Amino acid sequence: MNPFGKITPLRSPIAINLAERHPASACDECGARHIGLCDALSDEELGFLFRAAQHMSIPPGKLLMEEGGPAQHYFNVNSGMVRLFKALPDGRRQIIGFAGPGHFIGLALTEVNVVSAEAMEPVQVCRFSRAGLSAMAADYPALERKLLDIAVHELALGQQQMLLLGRKTALERTASFLLSWAQRQEPCGDGGLPRPNAKLILPLARADLADYLGLTIETVSRSLGHLKKDGLIEITKIHEIILLRPKALAEVAEAAD
Amino acid sequence: MNPFGKITPLRSPIAINLAERHPASACDECGARHIGLCDALSDEELGFLFRAAQHMSIPPGKLLMEEGGPAQHYFNVNSGMVRLFKALPDGRRQIIGFAGPGHFIGLALTEVNVVSAEAMEPVQVCRFSRAGLSAMAADYPALERKLLDIAVHELALGQQQMLLLGRKTALERTASFLLSWAQRQEPCGDGGLPRPNAKLILPLARADLADYLGLTIETVSRSLGHLKKDGLIEITKIHEIILLRPKALAEVAEAAD
DNA sequence: CGTGACATTGACTAGTATCAACCAAAGTGG
DNA sequence: CCACTTTGGTTGATACTAGTCAATGTCACG
């Protein structure tokens, strides 16, 4: 874990000049420019932020952060998918969430990370030193406000997941997941259902799914099989699922009768 | 503790005048003055905040917020205990957390509440309109920063709870809970164990415990009985538990071998 | 075409829920 | 002051969901 160059936080008017002299043209071509954190910033602000970032490529399986290790950086995902998880000493694992393009990783107060973050595929990120971004946040209210938004949104997702993990059956969990993933893939209005026959791309292995839903891979497989048998979904490829009847799926997910 | 460094002082002279004309003397006697949100503010800032608050008493069982209802207010708990929960249509309930004195309730982005909040005993709160507090946050960076701190802290707690709900056994959940509650009752250093024979006051019914841990009351009862039989705890009164061997309890909680 | 990784399916088991009886403490009213 | 009720908690017997272990299937890739 080598923190390469220390990022010197720039805050004077000079900083803005520097930013102007170095427009963040790279950001224009970044898939994450208009989502998440970056979307909250003007071109100028973004230029500044860009200069504070280290652009990095991470190979699959590599950890961006390790639970228990020193919390030194924040990350913003530009491409690829990252899994966030916690583990018990005996190896049991709970996946906390998945971070795709535009997602911000590393919000924490403690000196050590409370979760691990691992690249699931080749991933590109912008990395920020904690101190550097904190300093920026002090000068750019929009940045801090966006971080609050992000944190609050994650909070709501987490609460939803607690309900799922604490009180839903395997079948309900699976149906809930499919719907929430569809929502994530193409947002269709607040709480709206995906359209019938929506195609779902699942870049997750069954093991990830299981560790996310608090189940075993066998139970996930059986649950999906059950939904397939009932004609609610169709599994075309292993990582491609068609939601034949989203409405019915929603009823399974919430145990509505 | 604060990831975003320094606290920026007040910027609006008008605010100071208002605060001076209405000193928040009531806050001085409030049990929550030096914890949570209020602790982040100076006397002057607090005076201003106080003027924006409605001080309210809530009887046991009454809802402060209802899941699915319009999100109109934030609350800061001054005394008493509040449970936050989500429910499924068939009545299954998952308690998301407990809010005691100094805890801030209602962080959300959506127009409707995503959780319900219910007084477990007579509760006193300061209530803020959403718009009012948002406006204040724009003027008082310290306030917004504190909200971010709160959100991030809740996030970490939620992640811990996801691990518990998704991957721990009934016994592990129960042991984990006892330790985390002890920590909450008298913080003893980051991650430190409570001292042996620490007395725990549990203002929760078994049903609350069960809904918080994703178990049934019978299983909670059996788990506590198991810990008692093994000499790790002693149940003196129904709402009073002595942690005889916190170290052993921690081993049970994390399944260390 | 073989190999290995990942997924599905089946048989069996274990842990927790469910259902029901019993118990204890705290009112309540005669 | 003492039955009586109520409420919340514990304990026991049984059922059922999901986990475990093992065999089989599928697909990508060299």
PDB file of N, CA, C and O in Angstrom, chain A residues 29-57:
ATOM      1  N   GLU A  29     -14.058  12.641 -21.203  1.00  0.00           N
ATOM      2  CA  GLU A  29     -14.220  11.343 -21.857  1.00  0.00           C
ATOM      3  C   GLU A  29     -14.473  10.219 -20.875  1.00  0.00           C
ATOM      4  O   GLU A  29     -14.531   9.059 -21.241  1.00  0.00           O
ATOM      5  N   CYS A  30     -14.591  10.612 -19.599  1.00  0.00           N
ATOM      6  CA  CYS A  30     -14.772   9.602 -18.564  1.00  0.00           C
ATOM      7  C   CYS A  30     -16.237   9.216 -18.453  1.00  0.00           C
ATOM      8  O   CYS A  30     -17.122  10.071 -18.467  1.00  0.00           O
ATOM      9  N   GLY A  31     -16.473   7.938 -18.374  1.00  0.00           N
ATOM     10  CA  GLY A  31     -17.853   7.458 -18.282  1.00  0.00           C
ATOM     11  C   GLY A  31     -18.557   7.950 -17.025  1.00  0.00           C
ATOM     12  O   GLY A  31     -19.781   7.922 -16.924  1.00  0.00           O
ATOM     13  N   ALA A  32     -17.766   8.382 -16.043  1.00  0.00           N
ATOM     14  CA  ALA A  32     -18.359   8.787 -14.772  1.00  0.00           C
ATOM     15  C   ALA A  32     -18.540  10.305 -14.682  1.00  0.00           C
ATOM     16  O   ALA A  32     -18.931  10.818 -13.649  1.00  0.00           O
ATOM     17  N   ARG A  33     -18.257  11.040 -15.764  1.00  0.00           N
ATOM     18  CA  ARG A  33     -18.307  12.504 -15.697  1.00  0.00           C
ATOM     19  C   ARG A  33     -19.659  13.018 -15.247  1.00  0.00           C
ATOM     20  O   ARG A  33     -19.758  13.977 -14.487  1.00  0.00           O
ATOM     21  N   HIS A  34     -20.709  12.382 -15.716  1.00  0.00           N
ATOM     22  CA  HIS A  34     -22.023  12.945 -15.422  1.00  0.00           C
ATOM     23  C   HIS A  34     -22.853  12.108 -14.458  1.00  0.00           C
ATOM     24  O   HIS A  34     -24.072  12.062 -14.522  1.00  0.00           O
ATOM     25  N   ILE A  35     -22.147  11.402 -13.591  1.00  0.00           N
ATOM     26  CA  ILE A  35     -22.849  10.684 -12.535  1.00  0.00           C
ATOM     27  C   ILE A  35     -22.073  10.862 -11.238  1.00  0.00           C
ATOM     28  O   ILE A  35     -20.889  11.194 -11.250  1.00  0.00           O
ATOM     29  N   GLY A  36     -22.765  10.623 -10.159  1.00  0.00           N
ATOM     30  CA  GLY A  36     -22.119  10.621  -8.852  1.00  0.00           C
ATOM     31  C   GLY A  36     -21.473  11.932  -8.483  1.00  0.00           C
ATOM     32  O   GLY A  36     -21.975  13.012  -8.794  1.00  0.00           O
ATOM     33  N   LEU A  37     -20.361  11.793  -7.822  1.00  0.00           N
ATOM     34  CA  LEU A  37     -19.647  12.940  -7.282  1.00  0.00           C
ATOM     35  C   LEU A  37     -19.325  13.964  -8.350  1.00  0.00           C
ATOM     36  O   LEU A  37     -19.562  15.164  -8.188  1.00  0.00           O
ATOM     37  N   CYS A  38     -18.774  13.494  -9.457  1.00  0.00           N
ATOM     38  CA  CYS A  38     -18.283  14.398 -10.487  1.00  0.00           C
ATOM     39  C   CYS A  38     -19.412  15.230 -11.079  1.00  0.00           C
ATOM     40  O   CYS A  38     -19.224  16.375 -11.487  1.00  0.00           O
ATOM     41  N   ASP A  39     -20.597  14.639 -11.106  1.00  0.00           N
ATOM     42  CA  ASP A  39     -21.725  15.323 -11.717  1.00  0.00           C
ATOM     43  C   ASP A  39     -22.133  16.549 -10.895  1.00  0.00           C
ATOM     44  O   ASP A  39     -22.799  17.455 -11.399  1.00  0.00           O
ATOM     45  N   ALA A  40     -21.725  16.576  -9.619  1.00  0.00           N
ATOM     46  CA  ALA A  40     -22.125  17.685  -8.751  1.00  0.00           C
ATOM     47  C   ALA A  40     -21.245  18.904  -8.954  1.00  0.00           C
ATOM     48  O   ALA A  40     -21.517  19.964  -8.416  1.00  0.00           O
ATOM     49  N   LEU A  41     -20.194  18.749  -9.725  1.00  0.00           N
ATOM     50  CA  LEU A  41     -19.203  19.821  -9.820  1.00  0.00           C
ATOM     51  C   LEU A  41     -19.204  20.483 -11.190  1.00  0.00           C
ATOM     52  O   LEU A  41     -19.509  19.863 -12.209  1.00  0.00           O
ATOM     53  N   SER A  42     -18.854  21.746 -11.185  1.00  0.00           N
ATOM     54  CA  SER A  42     -18.689  22.486 -12.435  1.00  0.00           C
ATOM     55  C   SER A  42     -17.401  22.016 -13.102  1.00  0.00           C
ATOM     56  O   SER A  42     -16.583  21.338 -12.483  1.00  0.00           O
ATOM     57  N   ASP A  43     -17.214  22.407 -14.351  1.00  0.00           N
ATOM     58  CA  ASP A  43     -15.994  22.031 -15.049  1.00  0.00           C
ATOM     59  C   ASP A  43     -14.759  22.520 -14.300  1.00  0.00           C
ATOM     60  O   ASP A  43     -13.767  21.799 -14.187  1.00  0.00           O
ATOM     61  N   GLU A  44     -14.862  23.749 -13.797  1.00  0.00           N
ATOM     62  CA  GLU A  44     -13.715  24.294 -13.071  1.00  0.00           C
ATOM     63  C   GLU A  44     -13.409  23.487 -11.826  1.00  0.00           C
ATOM     64  O   GLU A  44     -12.273  23.089 -11.585  1.00  0.00           O
ATOM     65  N   GLU A  45     -14.450  23.258 -11.033  1.00  0.00           N
ATOM     66  CA  GLU A  45     -14.254  22.500  -9.805  1.00  0.00           C
ATOM     67  C   GLU A  45     -13.704  21.119 -10.126  1.00  0.00           C
ATOM     68  O   GLU A  45     -12.811  20.607  -9.462  1.00  0.00           O
ATOM     69  N   LEU A  46     -14.256  20.551 -11.169  1.00  0.00           N
ATOM     70  CA  LEU A  46     -13.832  19.210 -11.537  1.00  0.00           C
ATOM     71  C   LEU A  46     -12.370  19.198 -11.956  1.00  0.00           C
ATOM     72  O   LEU A  46     -11.623  18.274 -11.627  1.00  0.00           O
ATOM     73  N   GLY A  47     -11.972  20.252 -12.647  1.00  0.00           N
ATOM     74  CA  GLY A  47     -10.573  20.350 -13.049  1.00  0.00           C
ATOM     75  C   GLY A  47      -9.677  20.315 -11.825  1.00  0.00           C
ATOM     76  O   GLY A  47      -8.662  19.617 -11.786  1.00  0.00           O
ATOM     77  N   PHE A  48     -10.121  21.023 -10.824  1.00  0.00           N
ATOM     78  CA  PHE A  48      -9.383  21.070  -9.573  1.00  0.00           C
ATOM     79  C   PHE A  48      -9.336  19.699  -8.921  1.00  0.00           C
ATOM     80  O   PHE A  48      -8.288  19.208  -8.486  1.00  0.00           O
ATOM     81  N   LEU A  49     -10.497  19.087  -8.880  1.00  0.00           N
ATOM     82  CA  LEU A  49     -10.585  17.757  -8.271  1.00  0.00           C
ATOM     83  C   LEU A  49      -9.695  16.773  -9.031  1.00  0.00           C
ATOM     84  O   LEU A  49      -8.980  15.966  -8.434  1.00  0.00           O
ATOM     85  N   PHE A  50      -9.753  16.905 -10.358  1.00  0.00           N
ATOM     86  CA  PHE A  50      -8.981  15.988 -11.203  1.00  0.00           C
ATOM     87  C   PHE A  50      -7.495  16.058 -10.876  1.00  0.00           C
ATOM     88  O   PHE A  50      -6.796  15.053 -10.832  1.00  0.00           O
ATOM     89  N   ARG A  51      -7.050  17.294 -10.642  1.00  0.00           N
ATOM     90  CA  ARG A  51      -5.632  17.465 -10.343  1.00  0.00           C
ATOM     91  C   ARG A  51      -5.243  16.832  -9.016  1.00  0.00           C
ATOM     92  O   ARG A  51      -4.088  16.529  -8.767  1.00  0.00           O
ATOM     93  N   ALA A  52      -6.235  16.654  -8.150  1.00  0.00           N
ATOM     94  CA  ALA A  52      -5.955  16.049  -6.846  1.00  0.00           C
ATOM     95  C   ALA A  52      -6.035  14.532  -6.903  1.00  0.00           C
ATOM     96  O   ALA A  52      -5.733  13.849  -5.934  1.00  0.00           O
ATOM     97  N   ALA A  53      -6.448  14.043  -8.053  1.00  0.00           N
ATOM     98  CA  ALA A  53      -6.695  12.601  -8.152  1.00  0.00           C
ATOM     99  C   ALA A  53      -5.540  11.864  -8.802  1.00  0.00           C
ATOM    100  O   ALA A  53      -4.810  12.423  -9.614  1.00  0.00           O
ATOM    101  N   GLN A  54      -5.398  10.620  -8.419  1.00  0.00           N
ATOM    102  CA  GLN A  54      -4.523   9.739  -9.167  1.00  0.00           C
ATOM    103  C   GLN A  54      -5.414   8.790  -9.948  1.00  0.00           C
ATOM    104  O   GLN A  54      -6.254   8.097  -9.366  1.00  0.00           O
ATOM    105  N   HIS A  55      -5.209   8.754 -11.229  1.00  0.00           N
ATOM    106  CA  HIS A  55      -5.988   7.853 -12.057  1.00  0.00           C
ATOM    107  C   HIS A  55      -5.296   6.494 -12.052  1.00  0.00           C
ATOM    108  O   HIS A  55      -4.107   6.411 -12.304  1.00  0.00           O
ATOM    109  N   MET A  56      -6.046   5.450 -11.732  1.00  0.00           N
ATOM    110  CA  MET A  56      -5.408   4.142 -11.589  1.00  0.00           C
ATOM    111  C   MET A  56      -6.214   3.032 -12.245  1.00  0.00           C
ATOM    112  O   MET A  56      -7.434   3.100 -12.305  1.00  0.00           O
ATOM    113  N   SER A  57      -5.506   2.015 -12.697  1.00  0.00           N
ATOM    114  CA  SER A  57      -6.171   0.795 -13.170  1.00  0.00           C
ATOM    115  C   SER A  57      -5.918  -0.306 -12.155  1.00  0.00           C
ATOM    116  O   SER A  57      -4.800  -0.468 -11.675  1.00  0.00           O
TER     117      SER A  57
END
